CSV table of C-alpha atoms in Angstrom, one decimal:
chain,number,residue,atom,x,y,z
A,19,MET,CA,23.4,0.6,13.7
A,20,ILE,CA,21.8,4.0,13.5
A,21,ARG,CA,24.4,6.6,12.8
A,22,SER,CA,23.5,9.4,15.1
A,23,VAL,CA,20.7,10.6,17.4
A,24,ARG,CA,19.3,13.6,19.1
A,25,ALA,CA,21.6,15.3,21.5
A,26,PHE,CA,20.6,14.9,25.1
A,27,ASN,CA,18.5,17.8,26.4
A,28,PRO,CA,17.1,17.7,29.9
A,29,GLY,CA,14.2,19.9,28.9
A,30,VAL,CA,13.2,17.5,26.1
A,31,MET,CA,13.6,14.5,28.3
A,32,GLU,CA,11.4,16.1,30.9
A,33,LYS,CA,8.7,16.8,28.3
A,34,LYS,CA,8.8,13.2,27.0
A,35,ALA,CA,8.6,12.0,30.6
A,36,MET,CA,5.4,13.9,31.0
A,37,ARG,CA,4.0,12.8,27.7
A,38,TYR,CA,4.6,9.1,28.3
A,39,ARG,CA,4.0,9.3,32.0
A,40,ILE,CA,7.5,8.0,32.9
A,41,PRO,CA,8.5,8.8,36.5
A,42,THR,CA,11.1,11.5,36.8
A,43,GLN,CA,13.6,9.1,38.4
A,44,ALA,CA,13.4,6.8,35.4
A,45,THR,CA,13.9,9.8,33.1
A,46,VAL,CA,17.1,10.8,35.0
A,47,LEU,CA,18.3,7.2,34.9
A,48,THR,CA,17.7,7.0,31.1
A,49,ALA,CA,19.6,10.2,30.6
A,50,CYS,CA,22.6,8.9,32.6
A,51,LEU,CA,22.6,5.7,30.5
A,52,VAL,CA,22.6,7.9,27.3
A,53,LEU,CA,25.6,9.8,28.6
A,54,VAL,CA,27.5,6.7,29.5
A,55,ALA,CA,26.8,5.1,26.1
A,56,ALA,CA,27.9,8.3,24.4
A,57,PHE,CA,31.5,7.6,25.3
A,58,ALA,CA,31.5,3.8,25.3
A,59,PRO,CA,34.4,2.1,23.5
A,60,GLY,CA,33.8,1.7,19.7
A,61,GLN,CA,31.1,4.5,19.6
A,62,GLN,CA,33.7,7.2,18.6
A,63,GLY,CA,32.0,9.7,20.9
A,64,ARG,CA,28.6,9.4,19.3
A,65,PRO,CA,25.6,9.0,21.6
A,66,ALA,CA,23.6,5.9,21.1
A,67,VAL,CA,19.8,5.7,21.1
A,68,THR,CA,18.1,4.1,24.1
A,69,SER,CA,16.1,1.3,22.7
A,70,ARG,CA,12.6,2.6,23.4
A,71,ALA,CA,13.2,6.3,22.8
A,72,ARG,CA,10.7,7.8,20.3
A,73,HIS,CA,11.7,10.3,17.6
A,74,VAL,CA,8.4,10.9,15.8
A,75,ASP,CA,5.8,13.2,17.3
A,76,GLN,CA,2.6,11.2,17.7
A,77,GLU,CA,0.3,14.1,18.4
A,78,ARG,CA,1.6,16.1,15.4
A,79,LEU,CA,1.3,13.1,13.1
A,80,TRP,CA,-2.3,12.4,14.2
A,81,ALA,CA,-3.2,16.1,13.7
A,82,THR,CA,-2.0,16.0,10.1
A,83,LEU,CA,-4.1,12.8,9.5
A,84,GLN,CA,-7.2,14.5,10.9
A,85,LYS,CA,-6.6,17.5,8.7
A,86,LEU,CA,-6.1,15.5,5.6
A,87,SER,CA,-9.4,13.7,6.3
A,88,GLU,CA,-11.3,16.9,5.8
A,89,PHE,CA,-10.7,16.8,2.1
A,90,GLY,CA,-13.4,14.7,0.5
A,91,LYS,CA,-15.0,14.1,3.9
A,92,ASN,CA,-18.3,12.1,3.9
A,93,PRO,CA,-21.3,12.7,6.2
A,94,GLU,CA,-21.2,9.0,7.3
A,95,GLY,CA,-17.4,9.2,8.1
A,96,GLY,CA,-14.4,8.4,6.0
A,97,VAL,CA,-13.6,10.1,2.7
A,98,SER,CA,-14.3,10.0,-1.0
A,99,ARG,CA,-11.0,11.5,-2.2
A,100,VAL,CA,-11.0,9.7,-5.5
A,101,GLY,CA,-8.0,10.3,-7.8
A,102,PHE,CA,-8.4,13.0,-10.4
A,103,THR,CA,-11.2,14.9,-8.6
A,104,GLU,CA,-11.4,18.2,-6.8
A,105,ALA,CA,-11.1,16.5,-3.4
A,106,ASP,CA,-7.9,14.8,-4.6
A,107,LEU,CA,-6.5,18.1,-5.8
A,108,ALA,CA,-7.2,19.7,-2.4
A,109,GLY,CA,-5.6,16.9,-0.5
A,110,ARG,CA,-2.5,17.0,-2.7
A,111,ALA,CA,-2.2,20.8,-2.1
A,112,TYR,CA,-2.3,20.2,1.6
A,113,VAL,CA,0.4,17.6,1.5
A,114,MET,CA,2.6,19.7,-0.7
A,115,GLY,CA,2.3,22.5,1.8
A,116,LEU,CA,3.4,20.2,4.6
A,117,MET,CA,6.4,19.1,2.5
A,118,ARG,CA,7.5,22.7,1.9
A,119,GLU,CA,7.1,23.5,5.6
A,120,THR,CA,9.4,20.6,6.4
A,121,GLY,CA,12.1,22.0,4.1
A,122,LEU,CA,11.7,19.6,1.3
A,123,THR,CA,12.2,20.7,-2.3
A,124,VAL,CA,8.9,19.8,-4.1
A,125,ARG,CA,8.4,18.8,-7.7
A,126,VAL,CA,5.6,17.1,-9.7
A,127,ASP,CA,6.5,14.7,-12.5
A,128,ALA,CA,4.6,14.1,-15.8
A,129,ALA,CA,2.3,11.5,-14.2
A,130,GLY,CA,1.4,13.9,-11.3
A,131,ASN,CA,3.5,12.1,-8.7
A,132,ILE,CA,4.6,14.4,-6.0
A,133,PHE,CA,8.2,14.3,-4.8
A,134,GLY,CA,9.9,16.0,-1.8
A,135,TRP,CA,13.7,16.1,-1.8
A,136,ARG,CA,16.1,16.3,1.1
A,137,ASP,CA,19.9,16.5,0.4
A,138,GLY,CA,22.3,13.8,1.5
A,139,THR,CA,25.9,14.2,2.4
A,140,GLU,CA,27.3,11.9,-0.3
A,141,ASN,CA,26.7,11.4,-4.0
A,142,LEU,CA,24.6,8.3,-3.7
A,143,PRO,CA,21.3,7.1,-5.2
A,144,VAL,CA,18.2,8.3,-3.4
A,145,LEU,CA,16.2,6.5,-0.7
A,146,LEU,CA,12.6,6.8,-1.7
A,147,PHE,CA,9.6,6.4,0.6
A,148,GLY,CA,5.9,7.3,0.8
A,149,SER,CA,2.5,6.2,-0.3
A,150,HIS,CA,-0.7,7.7,-1.8
A,151,THR,CA,-3.4,10.1,-0.6
A,152,ASP,CA,-6.3,9.2,-3.0
A,153,SER,CA,-9.1,6.9,-1.8
A,154,VAL,CA,-11.8,4.6,-3.0
A,155,PRO,CA,-15.3,6.1,-3.0
A,156,HIS,CA,-16.6,6.0,0.5
A,157,GLY,CA,-13.3,4.9,1.8
A,158,GLY,CA,-11.4,5.4,5.1
A,159,ASN,CA,-8.9,7.9,6.5
A,160,PHE,CA,-5.9,5.7,6.8
A,161,ASP,CA,-5.3,3.7,3.6
A,162,GLY,CA,-2.4,5.5,2.0
A,163,ASP,CA,-2.5,8.5,4.3
A,164,VAL,CA,-0.6,6.8,7.1
A,165,GLY,CA,2.4,6.1,4.8
A,166,SER,CA,2.3,9.5,3.2
A,167,LEU,CA,2.1,11.6,6.3
A,168,GLY,CA,4.3,9.1,8.3
A,169,ALA,CA,7.0,9.8,5.7
A,170,ILE,CA,6.7,13.5,6.2
A,171,GLU,CA,6.8,13.0,9.9
A,172,ALA,CA,10.0,11.0,9.6
A,173,ILE,CA,11.6,14.0,7.8
A,174,ARG,CA,10.5,16.3,10.6
A,175,ALA,CA,12.0,14.0,13.1
A,176,LEU,CA,15.3,14.0,11.2
A,177,ASN,CA,15.3,17.8,11.0
A,178,GLU,CA,14.6,18.1,14.7
A,179,ALA,CA,17.5,15.8,15.5
A,180,GLN,CA,19.7,17.9,13.1
A,181,MET,CA,20.5,14.5,11.5
A,182,LYS,CA,22.1,14.2,8.1
A,183,THR,CA,21.9,11.1,5.9
A,184,ARG,CA,24.5,9.8,3.4
A,185,HIS,CA,21.8,9.2,0.8
A,186,PRO,CA,19.5,11.9,-0.4
A,187,LEU,CA,15.9,11.2,0.8
A,188,GLU,CA,12.8,11.7,-1.2
A,189,VAL,CA,9.2,11.5,-0.1
A,190,VAL,CA,6.8,10.4,-2.8
A,191,ILE,CA,3.0,10.7,-3.1
A,192,TRP,CA,1.9,8.4,-5.9
A,193,THR,CA,-0.9,9.5,-8.2
A,194,ASN,CA,-4.3,7.6,-8.3
A,195,GLU,CA,-3.2,4.4,-6.6
A,196,GLU,CA,-6.8,3.3,-6.2
A,197,GLY,CA,-7.7,3.7,-9.9
A,198,GLY,CA,-10.8,5.8,-9.4
A,199,ARG,CA,-10.7,7.3,-12.9
A,200,PHE,CA,-9.0,6.7,-16.3
A,201,TYR,CA,-6.9,3.6,-15.1
A,202,SER,CA,-7.3,0.4,-13.2
A,203,GLY,CA,-5.0,1.5,-10.3
A,204,LEU,CA,-1.4,2.1,-9.4
A,205,PHE,CA,-1.3,4.9,-12.0
A,206,GLY,CA,1.6,6.9,-10.8
A,207,SER,CA,3.9,4.0,-9.9
A,208,SER,CA,3.0,2.4,-13.2
A,209,ALA,CA,4.3,5.5,-14.9
A,210,ALA,CA,7.5,5.3,-12.8
A,211,ALA,CA,7.9,1.7,-13.8
A,212,GLY,CA,7.3,2.5,-17.5
A,213,ILE,CA,4.4,0.1,-17.9
A,214,LEU,CA,1.5,2.5,-18.6
A,215,PRO,CA,-0.4,1.8,-21.9
A,216,ALA,CA,1.0,3.8,-24.9
A,217,ASN,CA,-2.3,5.5,-25.5
A,218,ILE,CA,-2.9,6.6,-21.9
A,219,SER,CA,-2.9,10.3,-22.7
A,220,GLU,CA,-6.0,9.9,-24.9
A,221,ARG,CA,-8.2,8.4,-22.2
A,222,THR,CA,-11.5,9.9,-21.2
A,223,ASP,CA,-14.0,8.8,-18.5
A,224,ASP,CA,-17.7,8.1,-18.9
A,225,SER,CA,-18.5,11.8,-18.7
A,226,GLY,CA,-16.0,12.7,-21.4
A,227,ALA,CA,-13.5,14.3,-19.1
A,228,LYS,CA,-9.9,14.0,-20.4
A,229,LEU,CA,-7.1,12.4,-18.5
A,230,SER,CA,-4.7,14.9,-20.1
A,231,ASP,CA,-6.7,17.9,-18.8
A,232,TRP,CA,-6.7,16.5,-15.2
A,233,LEU,CA,-2.9,15.8,-15.3
A,234,THR,CA,-2.3,19.4,-16.4
A,235,ARG,CA,-4.3,20.6,-13.4
A,236,MET,CA,-2.2,18.4,-11.2
A,237,GLY,CA,1.0,19.7,-12.6
A,238,GLY,CA,1.7,16.8,-14.8
A,239,ASP,CA,1.9,16.4,-18.6
A,240,ALA,CA,0.2,13.5,-20.4
A,241,THR,CA,2.2,14.1,-23.6
A,242,ARG,CA,5.5,13.6,-21.8
A,243,MET,CA,4.6,10.5,-19.7
A,244,ALA,CA,7.8,8.7,-20.6
A,245,ARG,CA,9.7,11.3,-18.5
A,246,ALA,CA,8.0,9.9,-15.4
A,247,ARG,CA,9.9,6.6,-15.8
A,248,ILE,CA,12.5,6.0,-13.0
A,249,PRO,CA,15.5,4.2,-14.4
A,250,PRO,CA,16.9,1.2,-12.5
A,251,GLY,CA,19.9,2.2,-10.4
A,252,THR,CA,18.8,5.7,-9.6
A,253,VAL,CA,16.9,4.6,-6.4
A,254,ALA,CA,18.9,2.9,-3.7
A,255,GLY,CA,15.7,1.5,-2.1
A,256,TYR,CA,12.0,2.1,-1.5
A,257,LEU,CA,10.1,1.9,1.8
A,258,GLU,CA,6.3,2.1,2.2
A,259,LEU,CA,4.5,2.3,5.5
A,260,HIS,CA,0.8,1.2,5.2
A,261,ILE,CA,-2.1,-0.1,7.2
A,262,GLU,CA,-2.5,-3.9,6.9
A,263,GLN,CA,-6.0,-3.8,5.6
A,264,GLY,CA,-6.5,-7.2,7.1
A,265,ALA,CA,-7.0,-8.6,10.6
A,266,ARG,CA,-3.9,-10.7,11.3
A,267,LEU,CA,-1.9,-8.0,13.2
A,268,ASP,CA,-5.0,-6.8,15.0
A,269,GLU,CA,-6.1,-10.2,16.2
A,270,ALA,CA,-2.5,-11.2,17.2
A,271,LYS,CA,-2.0,-7.9,19.0
A,272,VAL,CA,1.3,-7.4,17.1
A,273,PRO,CA,2.2,-3.7,16.4
A,274,ILE,CA,4.4,-4.1,13.3
A,275,GLY,CA,4.1,-6.3,10.2
A,276,VAL,CA,7.1,-7.1,8.1
A,277,VAL,CA,5.8,-7.6,4.6
A,278,GLN,CA,7.2,-10.7,2.8
A,279,GLY,CA,5.9,-9.6,-0.5
A,280,ILE,CA,2.8,-8.4,-2.5
A,281,VAL,CA,0.8,-11.3,-3.8
A,282,GLY,CA,0.6,-12.1,-7.5
A,283,ILE,CA,-2.9,-11.8,-9.1
A,284,SER,CA,-4.3,-14.0,-11.8
A,285,LEU,CA,-7.5,-12.7,-13.4
A,286,ARG,CA,-9.6,-14.4,-16.0
A,287,THR,CA,-13.0,-13.5,-17.4
A,288,CYS,CA,-15.1,-16.6,-17.9
A,289,THR,CA,-18.4,-17.2,-19.8
A,290,ALA,CA,-21.0,-19.9,-19.4
A,291,ALA,CA,-22.9,-20.2,-22.6
A,292,GLY,CA,-26.2,-22.2,-22.5
A,293,PHE,CA,-29.5,-21.5,-24.3
A,294,ALA,CA,-32.0,-18.9,-23.3
A,295,ASN,CA,-35.6,-20.3,-23.4
A,296,HIS,CA,-39.0,-19.9,-21.9
A,297,ALA,CA,-38.9,-20.6,-18.2
A,298,GLY,CA,-42.5,-22.0,-18.1
A,299,THR,CA,-42.4,-24.3,-21.1
A,300,THR,CA,-38.9,-25.8,-21.0
A,301,PRO,CA,-38.7,-29.0,-18.8
A,302,MET,CA,-35.9,-29.1,-16.3
A,303,ALA,CA,-34.2,-32.1,-17.9
A,304,ARG,CA,-33.9,-30.2,-21.3
A,305,ARG,CA,-32.5,-26.9,-20.0
A,306,LYS,CA,-29.1,-25.5,-20.8
A,307,ASP,CA,-29.0,-23.1,-17.8
A,308,ALA,CA,-25.9,-21.0,-17.9
A,309,LEU,CA,-26.6,-19.6,-14.4
A,310,ALA,CA,-26.8,-23.0,-12.8
A,311,ALA,CA,-23.5,-23.9,-14.4
A,312,ALA,CA,-21.9,-20.6,-13.4
A,313,SER,CA,-23.1,-21.0,-9.8
A,314,ARG,CA,-21.5,-24.4,-9.6
A,315,ALA,CA,-18.3,-22.9,-11.1
A,316,VAL,CA,-18.2,-20.2,-8.3
A,317,LEU,CA,-18.4,-22.9,-5.7
A,318,ALA,CA,-15.7,-24.9,-7.5
A,319,VAL,CA,-13.3,-21.9,-7.3
A,320,ARG,CA,-13.8,-21.7,-3.5
A,321,GLU,CA,-13.4,-25.5,-3.1
A,322,GLU,CA,-10.1,-25.6,-5.1
A,323,VAL,CA,-8.6,-22.6,-3.3
A,324,ARG,CA,-9.4,-24.2,0.1
A,325,ALA,CA,-8.2,-27.7,-1.0
A,326,GLU,CA,-4.6,-27.0,0.1
A,327,PRO,CA,-3.0,-25.2,3.1
A,328,GLY,CA,-1.7,-21.7,2.7
A,329,GLN,CA,-2.7,-18.1,2.4
A,330,GLN,CA,-4.0,-18.2,-1.2
A,331,VAL,CA,-7.4,-16.6,-1.9
A,332,GLY,CA,-9.8,-16.9,-4.8
A,333,THR,CA,-12.7,-14.6,-5.6
A,334,VAL,CA,-15.6,-14.3,-8.1
A,335,GLY,CA,-16.6,-10.7,-7.6
A,336,TRP,CA,-19.6,-10.2,-10.0
A,337,MET,CA,-21.9,-11.9,-12.5
A,338,LYS,CA,-23.5,-10.6,-15.7
A,339,ILE,CA,-26.6,-12.6,-16.5
A,340,GLU,CA,-28.3,-12.5,-19.9
A,341,PRO,CA,-31.0,-11.9,-20.8
A,342,GLY,CA,-31.7,-11.2,-17.1
A,343,ALA,CA,-35.5,-11.7,-17.0
A,344,SER,CA,-37.4,-13.7,-14.4
A,345,ASN,CA,-39.3,-15.7,-17.0
A,346,VAL,CA,-36.3,-16.6,-19.2
A,347,ILE,CA,-33.7,-19.4,-18.5
A,348,PRO,CA,-30.3,-17.6,-18.4
A,349,GLY,CA,-28.5,-18.3,-21.7
A,350,ARG,CA,-25.2,-16.5,-21.0
A,351,VAL,CA,-23.4,-15.6,-17.8
A,352,SER,CA,-20.0,-13.8,-17.5
A,353,PHE,CA,-17.9,-13.8,-14.4
A,354,PRO,CA,-14.3,-13.2,-13.3
A,355,VAL,CA,-12.0,-15.6,-11.5
A,356,GLU,CA,-9.3,-13.9,-9.5
A,357,LEU,CA,-6.6,-15.9,-7.7
A,358,ARG,CA,-3.9,-14.4,-5.4
A,359,ASP,CA,-0.8,-15.8,-3.7
A,360,LEU,CA,2.9,-15.0,-3.2
A,361,ASP,CA,3.8,-18.2,-5.1
A,362,PRO,CA,3.1,-18.0,-8.8
A,363,GLU,CA,3.4,-21.8,-9.1
A,364,LYS,CA,0.6,-22.2,-6.6
A,365,ILE,CA,-1.6,-19.8,-8.5
A,366,GLU,CA,-0.9,-21.7,-11.7
A,367,GLY,CA,-1.7,-25.0,-10.1
A,368,ILE,CA,-5.0,-23.9,-8.6
A,369,ALA,CA,-6.0,-22.3,-11.8
A,370,ALA,CA,-5.4,-25.5,-13.7
A,371,ARG,CA,-7.6,-27.5,-11.3
A,372,VAL,CA,-10.3,-24.8,-11.5
A,373,LEU,CA,-10.4,-25.0,-15.3
A,374,GLN,CA,-10.6,-28.8,-15.1
A,375,ARG,CA,-13.6,-28.5,-12.8
A,376,PHE,CA,-15.2,-26.0,-15.2
A,377,GLU,CA,-15.0,-28.6,-18.0
A,378,VAL,CA,-16.7,-31.2,-15.9
A,379,ILE,CA,-19.5,-28.8,-14.8
A,380,GLY,CA,-20.0,-27.8,-18.4
A,381,ARG,CA,-20.6,-31.4,-19.6
A,382,GLU,CA,-22.9,-32.1,-16.7
A,383,GLU,CA,-25.0,-29.0,-17.2
A,384,ASN,CA,-24.9,-29.2,-21.0
A,385,VAL,CA,-23.3,-25.7,-21.0
A,386,GLN,CA,-20.0,-24.6,-22.4
A,387,ILE,CA,-17.7,-22.7,-20.0
A,388,THR,CA,-14.8,-20.9,-21.5
A,389,CYS,CA,-12.2,-18.5,-19.9
A,390,SER,CA,-9.9,-15.9,-21.3
A,391,LYS,CA,-6.1,-16.1,-21.0
A,392,ALA,CA,-5.0,-15.0,-17.5
A,393,ASP,CA,-4.1,-11.4,-16.9
A,394,LEU,CA,-1.2,-12.1,-14.6
A,395,HIS,CA,0.5,-9.7,-12.2
A,396,LEU,CA,3.5,-11.5,-10.8
A,397,PRO,CA,4.2,-11.4,-7.1
A,398,ALA,CA,6.6,-8.7,-5.9
A,399,LEU,CA,8.8,-10.0,-3.1
A,400,THR,CA,10.3,-7.6,-0.6
A,401,THR,CA,14.1,-7.4,-0.4
A,402,PRO,CA,15.5,-9.7,2.4
A,403,GLU,CA,17.9,-7.0,3.7
A,404,PHE,CA,15.0,-4.6,4.0
A,405,ARG,CA,12.9,-7.1,5.9
A,406,GLU,CA,15.8,-7.6,8.4
A,407,ALA,CA,16.3,-3.9,8.7
A,408,ILE,CA,12.6,-3.5,9.7
A,409,ARG,CA,12.8,-6.3,12.2
A,410,ALA,CA,16.0,-4.9,13.8
A,411,SER,CA,14.4,-1.4,14.0
A,412,ALA,CA,11.4,-2.9,15.7
A,413,ARG,CA,13.5,-4.9,18.2
A,414,GLU,CA,15.4,-1.8,19.0
A,415,ALA,CA,12.2,0.1,19.7
A,416,GLY,CA,10.8,-2.7,21.8
A,417,LEU,CA,8.0,-3.6,19.3
A,418,ALA,CA,7.0,-7.2,18.3
A,419,THR,CA,6.8,-8.1,14.6
A,420,MET,CA,5.0,-10.6,12.4
A,421,ASP,CA,6.1,-11.6,8.9
A,422,LEU,CA,3.1,-11.6,6.6
A,423,PRO,CA,2.2,-11.2,2.9
A,424,SER,CA,0.2,-8.3,1.5
A,425,GLY,CA,-3.0,-9.5,0.0
A,426,ALA,CA,-3.7,-6.1,-1.5
A,427,GLY,CA,-1.9,-4.4,-4.3
A,428,HIS,CA,0.4,-1.4,-3.5
A,429,ASP,CA,2.6,1.0,-5.5
A,430,ALA,CA,5.6,-0.9,-4.0
A,431,GLN,CA,5.0,-3.8,-6.4
A,432,ASN,CA,5.7,-1.5,-9.3
A,433,VAL,CA,8.7,0.1,-7.6
A,434,ALA,CA,10.1,-3.5,-7.2
A,435,ARG,CA,10.6,-3.4,-11.0
A,436,PHE,CA,13.3,-0.8,-10.7
A,437,ALA,CA,14.6,-0.8,-7.1
A,438,PRO,CA,14.9,-2.9,-3.9
A,439,MET,CA,11.8,-2.4,-1.7
A,440,GLY,CA,10.3,-3.1,1.7
A,441,MET,CA,7.0,-2.5,3.4
A,442,ILE,CA,5.9,-1.9,7.0
A,443,PHE,CA,2.4,-2.7,8.1
A,444,VAL,CA,0.5,-1.4,11.2
A,445,PRO,CA,-2.8,-3.0,12.4
A,446,SER,CA,-6.2,-2.3,11.0
A,447,ARG,CA,-8.9,-2.6,13.6
A,448,GLY,CA,-11.1,-5.6,12.8
A,449,GLY,CA,-9.3,-6.0,9.5
A,450,ILE,CA,-11.6,-3.3,8.0
A,451,SER,CA,-10.4,-1.2,5.1
A,452,HIS,CA,-11.9,0.7,2.1
A,453,ALA,CA,-14.7,1.6,4.3
A,454,PRO,CA,-15.6,4.5,6.7
A,455,ALA,CA,-14.9,2.2,9.7
A,456,GLU,CA,-11.2,1.8,8.7
A,457,TYR,CA,-9.1,2.7,11.8
A,458,SER,CA,-5.7,2.5,13.3
A,459,SER,CA,-5.0,4.1,16.6
A,460,PRO,CA,-2.7,7.1,17.1
A,461,GLU,CA,-0.2,4.9,18.9
A,462,GLN,CA,-0.2,2.3,16.1
A,463,VAL,CA,0.3,5.0,13.5
A,464,ALA,CA,3.1,6.5,15.4
A,465,ASP,CA,4.7,3.1,15.9
A,466,GLY,CA,4.8,2.6,12.2
A,467,ALA,CA,6.3,6.0,11.5
A,468,GLU,CA,8.9,5.4,14.2
A,469,ILE,CA,10.0,2.1,12.5
A,470,LEU,CA,10.0,3.9,9.2
A,471,TYR,CA,12.3,6.5,10.6
A,472,ARG,CA,14.7,3.9,12.2
A,473,THR,CA,14.7,1.7,9.1
A,474,LEU,CA,15.6,4.6,6.8
A,475,LEU,CA,18.6,5.2,9.0
A,476,ARG,CA,19.6,1.6,8.9
A,477,LEU,CA,19.3,1.5,5.1
A,478,ASP,CA,21.3,4.7,4.9
A,479,GLU,CA,24.2,2.8,6.5
A,480,MET,CA,24.1,-0.1,4.1
A,481,LYS,CA,26.6,-0.2,1.2
């Protein structure tokens, strides 16, 4: 149960009645119920929260989202606030200002991760929660931002309720989650998990810009990256609020998603090696067409992924065709094969069938298809107690939930290496994300922040 709540205040109740258009009689009745519950047996004189009462300020949260969207704003809508860019620096400065206004003690670690600390009443490991504020090029205004600003809003709600927590609380804004420059993604949380490459400080981008220089500008230090590692046991748990980036919640009209886990990803680079020859003089029966074989291979991936029930997905995202001339039979084609699912055994089984199909296609097309060893990111399952805390918080708030996996990667999957973790999803209109049309409504965003707030309090009570 939540430990304590706002004290009853008639003026506040009247304002909320106007905001949510609740009749005054209902407001008075609710107030009476709060007062009765305050002295109910077993409550030790502490007032209990009415189930649908809201603690976060929807209008204030939405205003901060709109303000953040100005940094890196695109003419067509959305943002290009790519990590390690001027727009990213501006967005980070804005968020750090919000943290300080909220009374948080702000620090930046060696990897550029931003942390905002709030004291607890007991000497306990910290409860960590947050997300990221960088975007993909030509991305939207909600991916990462909802969880980051929702975390700050949860702190504001705690302050306004004059509520203390047993655990210290810390809001985190992870660096370069999207992987815009210097690294493939999840940069800051990879540093926290201690899994960044050893030579990361030496990296440069295509223009020659140095990662070390950008980290210095962000308040980090590439030469001391090891100091960003968070040892297991120092974090009691991690929560991340995020937009779904898919269509399941939106289509089902369910406001809250309880994330079961973040899918594992198996990635191979494959090559079809044939023989490049003149397109006009080589008969069809004598060709070793690498592109024809690769095309069949792409369809084989789709067929094998679809061959069994489940939520697994498979993707071939690009092809490199050589020599790439209209009058030359393709002699070499490279392409990736990416498979995702929560079950690593299912990923392995599908991959085995795909590779068998590739052997058959190669023989039939007189082309050799080879694939590299899989680059495998294991699934990161959420902690069962955290999932139940999210569900219980949603029930208390009168919001329906749906259990679902995350098909996208998140910083939470790295945090799972050193702490228990859970994730809360809110709907994405039409399932659109990483695009200017990405959208979640003010009500949906506020619902997510409210469940984050309530879940934090539930976790704070756990031993």
